[in-house]
Structure formats: structure tokens, C-alpha cells
mmCIF file of C-alpha atoms and ligand atoms in Angstrom:
data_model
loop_
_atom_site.group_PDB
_atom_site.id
_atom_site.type_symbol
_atom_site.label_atom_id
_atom_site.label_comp_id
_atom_site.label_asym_id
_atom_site.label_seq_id
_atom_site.Cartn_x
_atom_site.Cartn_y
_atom_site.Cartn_z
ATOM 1 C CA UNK A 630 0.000 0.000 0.000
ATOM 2 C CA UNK A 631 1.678 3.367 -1.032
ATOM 3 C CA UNK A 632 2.405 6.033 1.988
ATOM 4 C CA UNK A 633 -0.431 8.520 1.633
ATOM 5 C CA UNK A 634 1.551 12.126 0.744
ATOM 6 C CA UNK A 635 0.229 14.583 3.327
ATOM 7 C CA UNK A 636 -0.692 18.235 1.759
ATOM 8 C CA UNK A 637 -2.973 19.184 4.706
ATOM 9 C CA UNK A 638 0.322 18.454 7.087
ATOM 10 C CA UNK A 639 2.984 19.931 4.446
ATOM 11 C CA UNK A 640 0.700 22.692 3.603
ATOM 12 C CA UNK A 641 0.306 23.938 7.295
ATOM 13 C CA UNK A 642 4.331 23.716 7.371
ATOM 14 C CA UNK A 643 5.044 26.072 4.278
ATOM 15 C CA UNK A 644 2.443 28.044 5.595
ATOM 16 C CA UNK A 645 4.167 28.201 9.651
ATOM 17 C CA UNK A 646 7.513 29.026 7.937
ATOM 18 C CA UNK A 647 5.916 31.980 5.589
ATOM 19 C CA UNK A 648 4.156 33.415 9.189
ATOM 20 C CA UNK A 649 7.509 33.104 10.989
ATOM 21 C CA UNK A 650 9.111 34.825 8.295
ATOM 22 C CA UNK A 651 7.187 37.723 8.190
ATOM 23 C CA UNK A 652 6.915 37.944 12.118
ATOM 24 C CA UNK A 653 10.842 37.256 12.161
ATOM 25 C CA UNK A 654 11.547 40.145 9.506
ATOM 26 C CA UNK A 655 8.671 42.616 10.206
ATOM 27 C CA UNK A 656 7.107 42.070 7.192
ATOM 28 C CA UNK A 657 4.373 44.551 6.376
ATOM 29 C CA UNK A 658 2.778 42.929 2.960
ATOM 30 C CA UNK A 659 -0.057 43.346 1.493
ATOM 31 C CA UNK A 660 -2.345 41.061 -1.241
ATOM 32 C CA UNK A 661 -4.665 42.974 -3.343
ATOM 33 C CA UNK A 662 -7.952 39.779 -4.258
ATOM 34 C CA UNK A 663 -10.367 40.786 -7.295
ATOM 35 C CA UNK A 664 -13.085 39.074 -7.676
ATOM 36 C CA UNK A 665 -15.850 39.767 -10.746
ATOM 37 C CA UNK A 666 -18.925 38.662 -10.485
ATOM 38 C CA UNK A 667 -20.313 35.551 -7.586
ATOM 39 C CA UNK A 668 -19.261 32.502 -9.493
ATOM 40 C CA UNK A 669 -19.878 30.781 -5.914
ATOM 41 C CA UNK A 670 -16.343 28.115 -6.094
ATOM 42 C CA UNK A 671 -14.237 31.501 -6.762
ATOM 43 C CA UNK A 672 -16.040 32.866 -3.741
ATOM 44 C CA UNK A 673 -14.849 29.860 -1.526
ATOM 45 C CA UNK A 674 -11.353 30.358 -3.059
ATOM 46 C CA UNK A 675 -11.520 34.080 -2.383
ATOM 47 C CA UNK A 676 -12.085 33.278 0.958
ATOM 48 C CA UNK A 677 -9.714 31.016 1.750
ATOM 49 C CA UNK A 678 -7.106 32.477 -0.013
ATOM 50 C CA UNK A 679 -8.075 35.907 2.856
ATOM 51 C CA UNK A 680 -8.067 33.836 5.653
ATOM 52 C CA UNK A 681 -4.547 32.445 4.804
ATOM 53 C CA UNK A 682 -3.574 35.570 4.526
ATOM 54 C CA UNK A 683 -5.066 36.569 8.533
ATOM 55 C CA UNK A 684 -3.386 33.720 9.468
ATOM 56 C CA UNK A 685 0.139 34.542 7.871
ATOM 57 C CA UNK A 686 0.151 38.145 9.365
ATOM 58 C CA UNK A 687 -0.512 39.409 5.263
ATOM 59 C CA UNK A 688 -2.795 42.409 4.977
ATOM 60 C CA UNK A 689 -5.677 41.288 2.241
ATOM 61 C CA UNK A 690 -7.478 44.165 0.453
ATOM 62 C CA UNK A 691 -10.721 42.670 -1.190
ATOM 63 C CA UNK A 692 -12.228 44.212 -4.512
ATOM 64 C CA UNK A 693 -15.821 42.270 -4.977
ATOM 65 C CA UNK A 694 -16.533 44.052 -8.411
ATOM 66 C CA UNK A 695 -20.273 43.408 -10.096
ATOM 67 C CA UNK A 696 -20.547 41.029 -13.002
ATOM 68 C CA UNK A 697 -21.340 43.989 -15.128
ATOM 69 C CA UNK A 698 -17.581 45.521 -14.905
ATOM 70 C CA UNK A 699 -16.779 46.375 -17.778
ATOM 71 C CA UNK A 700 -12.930 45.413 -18.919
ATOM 72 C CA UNK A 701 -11.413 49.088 -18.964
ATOM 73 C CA UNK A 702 -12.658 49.176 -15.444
ATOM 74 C CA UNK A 703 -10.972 46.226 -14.276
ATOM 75 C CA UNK A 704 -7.967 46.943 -16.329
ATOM 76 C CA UNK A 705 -7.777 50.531 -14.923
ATOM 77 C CA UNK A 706 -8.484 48.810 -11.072
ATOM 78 C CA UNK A 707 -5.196 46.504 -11.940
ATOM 79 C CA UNK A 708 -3.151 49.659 -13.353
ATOM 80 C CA UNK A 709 -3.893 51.584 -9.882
ATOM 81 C CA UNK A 710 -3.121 49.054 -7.510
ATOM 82 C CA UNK A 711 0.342 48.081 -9.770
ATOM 83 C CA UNK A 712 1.233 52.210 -8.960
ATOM 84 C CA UNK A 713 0.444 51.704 -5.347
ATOM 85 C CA UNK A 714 3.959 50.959 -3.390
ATOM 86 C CA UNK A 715 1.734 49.900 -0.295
ATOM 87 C CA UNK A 716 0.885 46.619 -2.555
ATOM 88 C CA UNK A 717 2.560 43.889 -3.001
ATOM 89 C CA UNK A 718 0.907 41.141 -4.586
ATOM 90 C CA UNK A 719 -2.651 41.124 -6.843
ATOM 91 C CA UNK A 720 -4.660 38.045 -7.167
ATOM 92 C CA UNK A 721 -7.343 38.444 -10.099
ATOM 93 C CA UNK A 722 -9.432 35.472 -9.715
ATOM 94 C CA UNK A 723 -10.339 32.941 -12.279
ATOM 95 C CA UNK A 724 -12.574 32.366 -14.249
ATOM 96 C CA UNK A 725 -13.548 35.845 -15.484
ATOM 97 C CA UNK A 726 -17.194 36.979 -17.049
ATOM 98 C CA UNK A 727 -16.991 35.972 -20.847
ATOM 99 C CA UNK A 728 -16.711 39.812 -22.040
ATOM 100 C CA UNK A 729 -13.480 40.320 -20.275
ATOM 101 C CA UNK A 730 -10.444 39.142 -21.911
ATOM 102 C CA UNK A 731 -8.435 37.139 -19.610
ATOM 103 C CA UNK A 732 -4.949 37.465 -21.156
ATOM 104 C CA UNK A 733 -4.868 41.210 -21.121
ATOM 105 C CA UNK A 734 -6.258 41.215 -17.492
ATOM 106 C CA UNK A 735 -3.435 38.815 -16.606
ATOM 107 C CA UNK A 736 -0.956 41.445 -19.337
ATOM 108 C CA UNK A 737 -1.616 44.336 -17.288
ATOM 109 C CA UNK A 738 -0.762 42.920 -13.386
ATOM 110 C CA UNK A 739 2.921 44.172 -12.662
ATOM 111 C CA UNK A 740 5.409 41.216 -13.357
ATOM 112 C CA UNK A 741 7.066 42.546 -9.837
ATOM 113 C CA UNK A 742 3.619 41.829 -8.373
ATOM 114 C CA UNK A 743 2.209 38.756 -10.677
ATOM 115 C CA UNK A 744 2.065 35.821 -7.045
ATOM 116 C CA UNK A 745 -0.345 33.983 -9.270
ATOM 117 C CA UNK A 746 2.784 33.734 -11.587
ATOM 118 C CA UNK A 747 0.149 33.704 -15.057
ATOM 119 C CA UNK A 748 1.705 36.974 -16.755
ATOM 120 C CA UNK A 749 4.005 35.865 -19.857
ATOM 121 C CA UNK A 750 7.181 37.290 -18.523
ATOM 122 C CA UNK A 751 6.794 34.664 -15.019
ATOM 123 C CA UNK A 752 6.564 32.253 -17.585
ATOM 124 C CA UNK A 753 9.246 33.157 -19.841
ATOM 125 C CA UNK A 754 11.645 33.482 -17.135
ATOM 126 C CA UNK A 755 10.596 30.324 -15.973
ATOM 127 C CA UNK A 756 10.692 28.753 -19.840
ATOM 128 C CA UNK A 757 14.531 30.068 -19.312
ATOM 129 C CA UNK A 758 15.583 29.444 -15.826
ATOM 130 C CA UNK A 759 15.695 33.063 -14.544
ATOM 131 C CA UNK A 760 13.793 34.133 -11.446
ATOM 132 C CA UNK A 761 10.581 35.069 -10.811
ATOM 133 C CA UNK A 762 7.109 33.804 -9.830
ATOM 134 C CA UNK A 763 5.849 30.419 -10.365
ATOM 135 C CA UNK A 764 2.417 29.224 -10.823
ATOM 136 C CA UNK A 765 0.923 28.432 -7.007
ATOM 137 C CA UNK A 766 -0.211 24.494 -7.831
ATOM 138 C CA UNK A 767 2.869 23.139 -10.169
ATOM 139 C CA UNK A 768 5.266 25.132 -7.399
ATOM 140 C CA UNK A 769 3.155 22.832 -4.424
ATOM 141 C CA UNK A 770 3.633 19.911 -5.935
ATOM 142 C CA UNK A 771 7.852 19.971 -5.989
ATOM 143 C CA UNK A 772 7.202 20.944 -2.576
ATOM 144 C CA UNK A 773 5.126 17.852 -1.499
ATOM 145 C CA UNK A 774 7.685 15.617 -3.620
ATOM 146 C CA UNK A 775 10.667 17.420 -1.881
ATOM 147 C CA UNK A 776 9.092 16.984 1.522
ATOM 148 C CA UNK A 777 8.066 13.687 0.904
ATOM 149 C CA UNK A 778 11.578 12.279 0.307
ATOM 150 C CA UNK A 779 10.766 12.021 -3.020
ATOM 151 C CA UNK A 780 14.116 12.055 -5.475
ATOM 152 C CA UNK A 781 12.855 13.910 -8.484
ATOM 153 C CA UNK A 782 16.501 13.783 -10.469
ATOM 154 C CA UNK A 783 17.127 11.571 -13.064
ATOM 155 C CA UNK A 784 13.294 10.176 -12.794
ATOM 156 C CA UNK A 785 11.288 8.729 -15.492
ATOM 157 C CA UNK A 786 7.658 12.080 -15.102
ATOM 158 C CA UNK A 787 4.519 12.044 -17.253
ATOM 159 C CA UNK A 788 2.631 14.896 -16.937
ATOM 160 C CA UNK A 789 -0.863 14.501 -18.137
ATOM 161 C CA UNK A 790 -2.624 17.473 -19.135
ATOM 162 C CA UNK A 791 -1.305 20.527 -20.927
ATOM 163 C CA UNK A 792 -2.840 23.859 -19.510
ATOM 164 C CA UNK A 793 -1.531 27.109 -19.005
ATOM 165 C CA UNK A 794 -1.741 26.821 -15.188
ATOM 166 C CA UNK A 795 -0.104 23.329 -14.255
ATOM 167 C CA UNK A 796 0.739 21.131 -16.959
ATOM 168 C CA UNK A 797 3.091 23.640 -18.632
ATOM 169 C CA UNK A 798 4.995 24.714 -16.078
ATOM 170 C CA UNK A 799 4.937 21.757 -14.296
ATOM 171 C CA UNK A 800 7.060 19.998 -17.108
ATOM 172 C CA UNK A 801 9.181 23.122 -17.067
ATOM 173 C CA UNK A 802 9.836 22.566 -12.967
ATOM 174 C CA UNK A 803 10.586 19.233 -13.632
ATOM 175 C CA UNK A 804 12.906 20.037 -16.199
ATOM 176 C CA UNK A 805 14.444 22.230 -13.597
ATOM 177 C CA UNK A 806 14.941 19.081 -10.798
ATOM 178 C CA UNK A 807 16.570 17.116 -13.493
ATOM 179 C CA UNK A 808 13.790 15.227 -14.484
ATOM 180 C CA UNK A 809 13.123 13.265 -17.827
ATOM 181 C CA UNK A 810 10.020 15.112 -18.561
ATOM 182 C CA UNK A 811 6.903 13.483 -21.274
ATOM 183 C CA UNK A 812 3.473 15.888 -21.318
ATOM 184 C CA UNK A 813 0.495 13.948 -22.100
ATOM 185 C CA UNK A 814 -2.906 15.009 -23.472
ATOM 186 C CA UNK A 815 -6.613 14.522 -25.017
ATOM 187 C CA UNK A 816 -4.547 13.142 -27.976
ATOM 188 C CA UNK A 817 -1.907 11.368 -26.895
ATOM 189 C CA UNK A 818 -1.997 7.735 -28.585
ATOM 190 C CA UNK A 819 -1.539 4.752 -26.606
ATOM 191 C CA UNK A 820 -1.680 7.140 -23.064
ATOM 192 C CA UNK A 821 -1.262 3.878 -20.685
ATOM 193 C CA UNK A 822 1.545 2.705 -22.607
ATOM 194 C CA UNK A 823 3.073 6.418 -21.497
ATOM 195 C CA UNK A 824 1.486 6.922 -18.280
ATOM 196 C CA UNK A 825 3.460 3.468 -17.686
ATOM 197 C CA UNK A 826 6.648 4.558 -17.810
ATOM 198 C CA UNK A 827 6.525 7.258 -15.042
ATOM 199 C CA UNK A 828 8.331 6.881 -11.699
ATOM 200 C CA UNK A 829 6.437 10.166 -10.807
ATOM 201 C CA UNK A 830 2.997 10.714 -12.761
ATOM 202 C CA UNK A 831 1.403 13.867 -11.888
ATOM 203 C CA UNK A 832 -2.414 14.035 -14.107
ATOM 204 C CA UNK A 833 -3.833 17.373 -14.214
ATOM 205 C CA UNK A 834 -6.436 16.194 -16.829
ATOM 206 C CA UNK A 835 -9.957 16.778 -15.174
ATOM 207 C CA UNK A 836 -11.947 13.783 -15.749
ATOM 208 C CA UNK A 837 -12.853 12.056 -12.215
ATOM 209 C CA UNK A 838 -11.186 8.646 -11.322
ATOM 210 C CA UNK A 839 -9.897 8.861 -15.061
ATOM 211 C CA UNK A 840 -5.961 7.361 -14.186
ATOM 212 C CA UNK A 841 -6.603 3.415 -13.209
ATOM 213 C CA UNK A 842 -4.387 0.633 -12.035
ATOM 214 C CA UNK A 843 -3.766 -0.128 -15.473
ATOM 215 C CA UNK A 844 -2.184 3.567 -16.043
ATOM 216 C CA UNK A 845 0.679 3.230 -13.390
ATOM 217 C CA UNK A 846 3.892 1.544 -12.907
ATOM 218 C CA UNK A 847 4.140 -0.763 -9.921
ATOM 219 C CA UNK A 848 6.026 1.979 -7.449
ATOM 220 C CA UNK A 849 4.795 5.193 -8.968
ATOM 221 C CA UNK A 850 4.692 8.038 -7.299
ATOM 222 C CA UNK A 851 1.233 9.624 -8.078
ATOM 223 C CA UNK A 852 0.089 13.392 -7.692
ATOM 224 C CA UNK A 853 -3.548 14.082 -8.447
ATOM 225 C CA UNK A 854 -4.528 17.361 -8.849
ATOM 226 C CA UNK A 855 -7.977 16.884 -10.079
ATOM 227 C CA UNK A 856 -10.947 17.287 -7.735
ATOM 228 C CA UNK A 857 -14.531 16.790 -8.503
ATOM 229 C CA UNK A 858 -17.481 15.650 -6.545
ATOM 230 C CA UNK A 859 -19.350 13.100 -7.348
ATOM 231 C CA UNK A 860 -23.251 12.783 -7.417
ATOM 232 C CA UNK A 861 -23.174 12.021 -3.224
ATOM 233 C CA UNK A 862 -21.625 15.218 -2.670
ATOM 234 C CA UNK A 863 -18.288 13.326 -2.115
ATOM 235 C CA UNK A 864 -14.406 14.985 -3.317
ATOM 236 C CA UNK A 865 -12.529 12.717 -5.954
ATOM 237 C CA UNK A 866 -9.335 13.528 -7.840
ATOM 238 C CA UNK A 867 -8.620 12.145 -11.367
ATOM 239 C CA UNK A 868 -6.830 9.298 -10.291
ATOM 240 C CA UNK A 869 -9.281 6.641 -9.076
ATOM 241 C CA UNK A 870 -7.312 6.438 -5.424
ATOM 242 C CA UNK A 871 -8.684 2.727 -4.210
ATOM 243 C CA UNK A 872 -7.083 0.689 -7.060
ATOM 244 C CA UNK A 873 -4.173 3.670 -7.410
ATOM 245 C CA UNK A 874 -3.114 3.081 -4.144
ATOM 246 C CA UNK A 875 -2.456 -0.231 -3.633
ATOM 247 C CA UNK A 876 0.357 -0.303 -6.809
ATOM 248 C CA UNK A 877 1.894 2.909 -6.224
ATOM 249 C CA UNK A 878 4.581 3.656 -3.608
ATOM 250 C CA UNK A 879 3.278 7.172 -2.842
ATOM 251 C CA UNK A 880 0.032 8.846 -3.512
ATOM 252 C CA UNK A 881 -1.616 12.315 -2.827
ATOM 253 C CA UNK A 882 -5.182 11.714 -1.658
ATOM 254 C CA UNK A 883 -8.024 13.744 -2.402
ATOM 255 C CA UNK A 884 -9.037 16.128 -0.548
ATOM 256 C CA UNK A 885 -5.881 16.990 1.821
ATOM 257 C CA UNK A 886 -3.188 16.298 -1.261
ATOM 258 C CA UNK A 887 -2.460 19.033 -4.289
ATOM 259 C CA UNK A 888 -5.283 21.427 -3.097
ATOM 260 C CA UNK A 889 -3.849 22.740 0.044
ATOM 261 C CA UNK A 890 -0.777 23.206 -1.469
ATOM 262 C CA UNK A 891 -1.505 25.883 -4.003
ATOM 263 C CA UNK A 892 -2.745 28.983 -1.230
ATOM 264 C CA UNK A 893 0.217 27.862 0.973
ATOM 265 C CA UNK A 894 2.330 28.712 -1.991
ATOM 266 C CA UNK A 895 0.424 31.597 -2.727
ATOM 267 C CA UNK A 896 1.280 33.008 0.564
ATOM 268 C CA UNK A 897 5.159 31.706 -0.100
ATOM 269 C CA UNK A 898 4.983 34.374 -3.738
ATOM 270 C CA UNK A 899 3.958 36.777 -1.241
ATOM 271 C CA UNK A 900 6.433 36.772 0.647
ATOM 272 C CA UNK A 901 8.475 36.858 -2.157
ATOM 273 C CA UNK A 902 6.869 40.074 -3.738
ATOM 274 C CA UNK A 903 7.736 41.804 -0.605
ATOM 275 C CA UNK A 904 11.318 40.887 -0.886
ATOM 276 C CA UNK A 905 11.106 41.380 -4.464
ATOM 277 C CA UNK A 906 9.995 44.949 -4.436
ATOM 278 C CA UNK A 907 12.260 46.036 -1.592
ATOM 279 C CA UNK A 908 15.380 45.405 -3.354
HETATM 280 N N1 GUN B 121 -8.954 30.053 -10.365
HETATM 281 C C1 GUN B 121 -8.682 28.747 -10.085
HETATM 282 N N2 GUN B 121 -7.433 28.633 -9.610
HETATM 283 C C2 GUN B 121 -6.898 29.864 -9.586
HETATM 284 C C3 GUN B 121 -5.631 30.381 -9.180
HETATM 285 O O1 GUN B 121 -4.719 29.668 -8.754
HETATM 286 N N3 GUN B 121 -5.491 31.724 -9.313
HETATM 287 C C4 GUN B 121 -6.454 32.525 -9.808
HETATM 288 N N4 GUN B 121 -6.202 33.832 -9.907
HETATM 289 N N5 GUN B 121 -7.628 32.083 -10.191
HETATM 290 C C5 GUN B 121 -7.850 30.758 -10.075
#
């Protein structure tokens, strides 16, 4: 039976050594949260990702904007608070109303103050190995593997999924630990016969219970980062965990694996921004 991989427990630790840090150093930071519209799992989200921040000792200013913003208001809302030294970090939640354009939204927040890590220069320094912020999920998962005891060099890791948010740079943070890195997607041919190979498989692909025991190599180290609820109301990842778990050698469960992970690094970029923008 594979060791469960803890992200409630390695979640509250990232987060203790963030609220140290900033009680340690003085830290006066502050997170600027937009939210358009009442999309009610972005609400939860919003929420949790505030009461992180009262936990950390990270002021949280809170912009709950109508539906009906238009996108020169919102863009002109991002352009104030990049001008405003007392901010540090802004968080524009996701997914946006349709007549908003996404990319610019994301174009416009301050690369110095980008802790979600979506603007194209984060990326592109990532692509190239420079500094700067990383996406908050892909940058939990090293984390649990590190944590974990989990040697990531020289290892066989599928990636399955391709988005923007984790499956891209994902690969490219496995690239970075020395990893032998495959991405997987919708039309990948003969996925099992990939999937197989991993030591580490990480599937980001959104289809519940979708990865089976006929997916993974006896030993694999599995990260789910799905999560979907099924028709009792109950949490599942895309990796279906009961026959998973018995082959693999590790496995992040669902809920208390990936999920916690991604606000405790959010607070980590934080951190960061302060540091960042006092230099
Ligand atoms: N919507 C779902 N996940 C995220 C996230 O990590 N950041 C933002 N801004 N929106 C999201």
C-alpha cells in the first residue's frame, strides 16, 4: 500500500515558515484579491485564499466588483493598484465573465507583483531558468515531492494534461529538478503505454477517477490534482485512489493532497513580492 503524501500536514508547514518569516523580519505585505462577479467556487477560493492571509500576518485588500464591470474598469483597477507601493501582490481570480479578456487582465498585473505567476514574462523566465514567480499548484507539488523524500533527479515524469496553469509549467519545474520530462494530453496515442513509464505521474487532466491501475507503474509516485465531486456530494481527484493506491509507492489523496498546497504557496509568492519589491 503506497504512503499517503500529506498536503494538509505539508501545507500547514510552508504556511508556519511563511508566518515566521514575516513575524521574524517585520514584514508589512499586502495582497490585493479581485473578484468579478459571484461565481460561488471563486467565492470559496476568495475566501480562503483571505483567511490564509489573517493567518500569515498578510494584509488582504478585497475588490468584490459586479458582473457587469466592464474590462477598462478592471484593467484601470489593476493599473492603480500596480502604482500603489503599499501593494505587493494582486490576485485576479479565475474564471472571469466571458466579455473580459483574460490574457490582457493577466498582461496588465505588474510582473514585480504577478504571485499567481500567469503573466508571460513569469513564464518566460521560468521557460529560461531566470527568477521570478511560479504558478501556485505546479510550485506545491515539488514541494510535497521534496518533503516527501521524493528524489525527483534523473526520474522517469509524465505529466498529463497541458494547460496554461499546471501542466506547462509543471514539465518546465521538472525540467528544472533534473527530471526526464513526457506531457500527455486529449490526444496522446496509446496514453497507458506512457502513463506506464513514469516513476512520478502527476495528471492534471480533469476527468474524475480517469488514471486506473492499469495507467501506473508498480512503485509510482502519483500526484492528483484533479478534484470533482461526485453525485453524493463526495471529493474525488482524477486518479481513481482505491485501485491507485495499492500499486503505487506514494500517492496524494483527495481532498488533503495538491489542493492545500496551491494557497500555501500563494502566501510563499507573497512573501516573495515583498522581498522582491524592496530590493
Ligand atoms: N482560479 C482557479 N485557480 C486559480 C488560481 O490559482 N489563481 C487565480 N487567480 N484564479 C484561479
Amino acid at each position: 500500500m503506497a504512503k499517503i503524501i500529506d498536503g494538509k500536514r505539508i501545507s500547514a508547514e510552508v504556511k508556519d515558515e511563511c508566518k515566521e518569516r514575516v513575524k521574524r523580519e517585520k514584514l508589512d505585505i499586502t495582497l490585493a484579491v479581485i473578484q468579478v462577479g459571484n461565481d460561488p467556487a471563486s467565492t470559496v477560493y476568495v475566501g480562503n485564499k483571505k483567511k490564509a492571509c489573517d493567518y500569515i500576518g498578510i494584509h488582504s485588500l478585497s475588490y468584490e466588483l459586479p458582473e457587469e464591470t466592464s474590462e477598462k474598469e478592471l484593467l484601470e483597477l489593476v493599473e492603480k493598484l500596480n502604482s500603489n507601493d503599499d501593494v505587493h501582490g494582486i490576485l485576479v481570480q479565475l474564471p472571469l465573465p466571458e466579455h473580459i479578456d483574460e490574457d490582457k487582465v493577466i498582461q496588465t498585473i505588474s510582473p514585480k507583483k504577478d504571485v499567481d505567476g500567469f503573466h508571460p514574462q513569469s513564464v518566460g523566465a521560468l521557460s529560461i531558468g531566470q527568477p521570478g514567480f511560479v504558478s501556485c499548484t505546479p510550485a506545491g507539488i515539488i514541494q510535497l515531492l521534496k518533503r516527501s523524500g521524493v528524489e525527483i533527479e534523473g526520474k522517469e515524469c509524465v505529466i498529463v494534461g497541458r494547460s496554461n496553469i499546471v501542466g506547462k509549467p509543471m514539465a518546465l519545474l521538472m525540467l528544472r529538478e533534473n527530471a526526464t520530462v513526457t506531457v500527455c494530453h486529449s490526444r496522446t496515442k496509446d496514453l497507458k503505454e506512457v502513463t506506464k513509464r513514469a516513476d512520478i505521474l502527476i495528471v492534471a487532466i480533469g476527468k474524475p477517477k480517469f488514471i486506473t491501475a492499469d495507467y501506473v507503474k508498480e512503485g509510482a509516485v502519483v500526484i492528483d490534482v484533479g478534484i470533482h465531486r461526485n453525485e453524493n456530494n463526495k471529493l474525488c481527484g482524477d486518479v481513481d485512489f482505491d485501485c491507485v493506491a495499492p500499486i503505487a509507492s506514494a500517492i496524494t489523496p483527495v481532498p488533503g493532497g495538491v489542493g492545500p498546497m496551491t494557497i500555501a504557496m500563494l502566501m510563499n509568492n507573497c512573501v516573495e513580492a515583498k522581498g522582491i519589491q524592496e530590493a
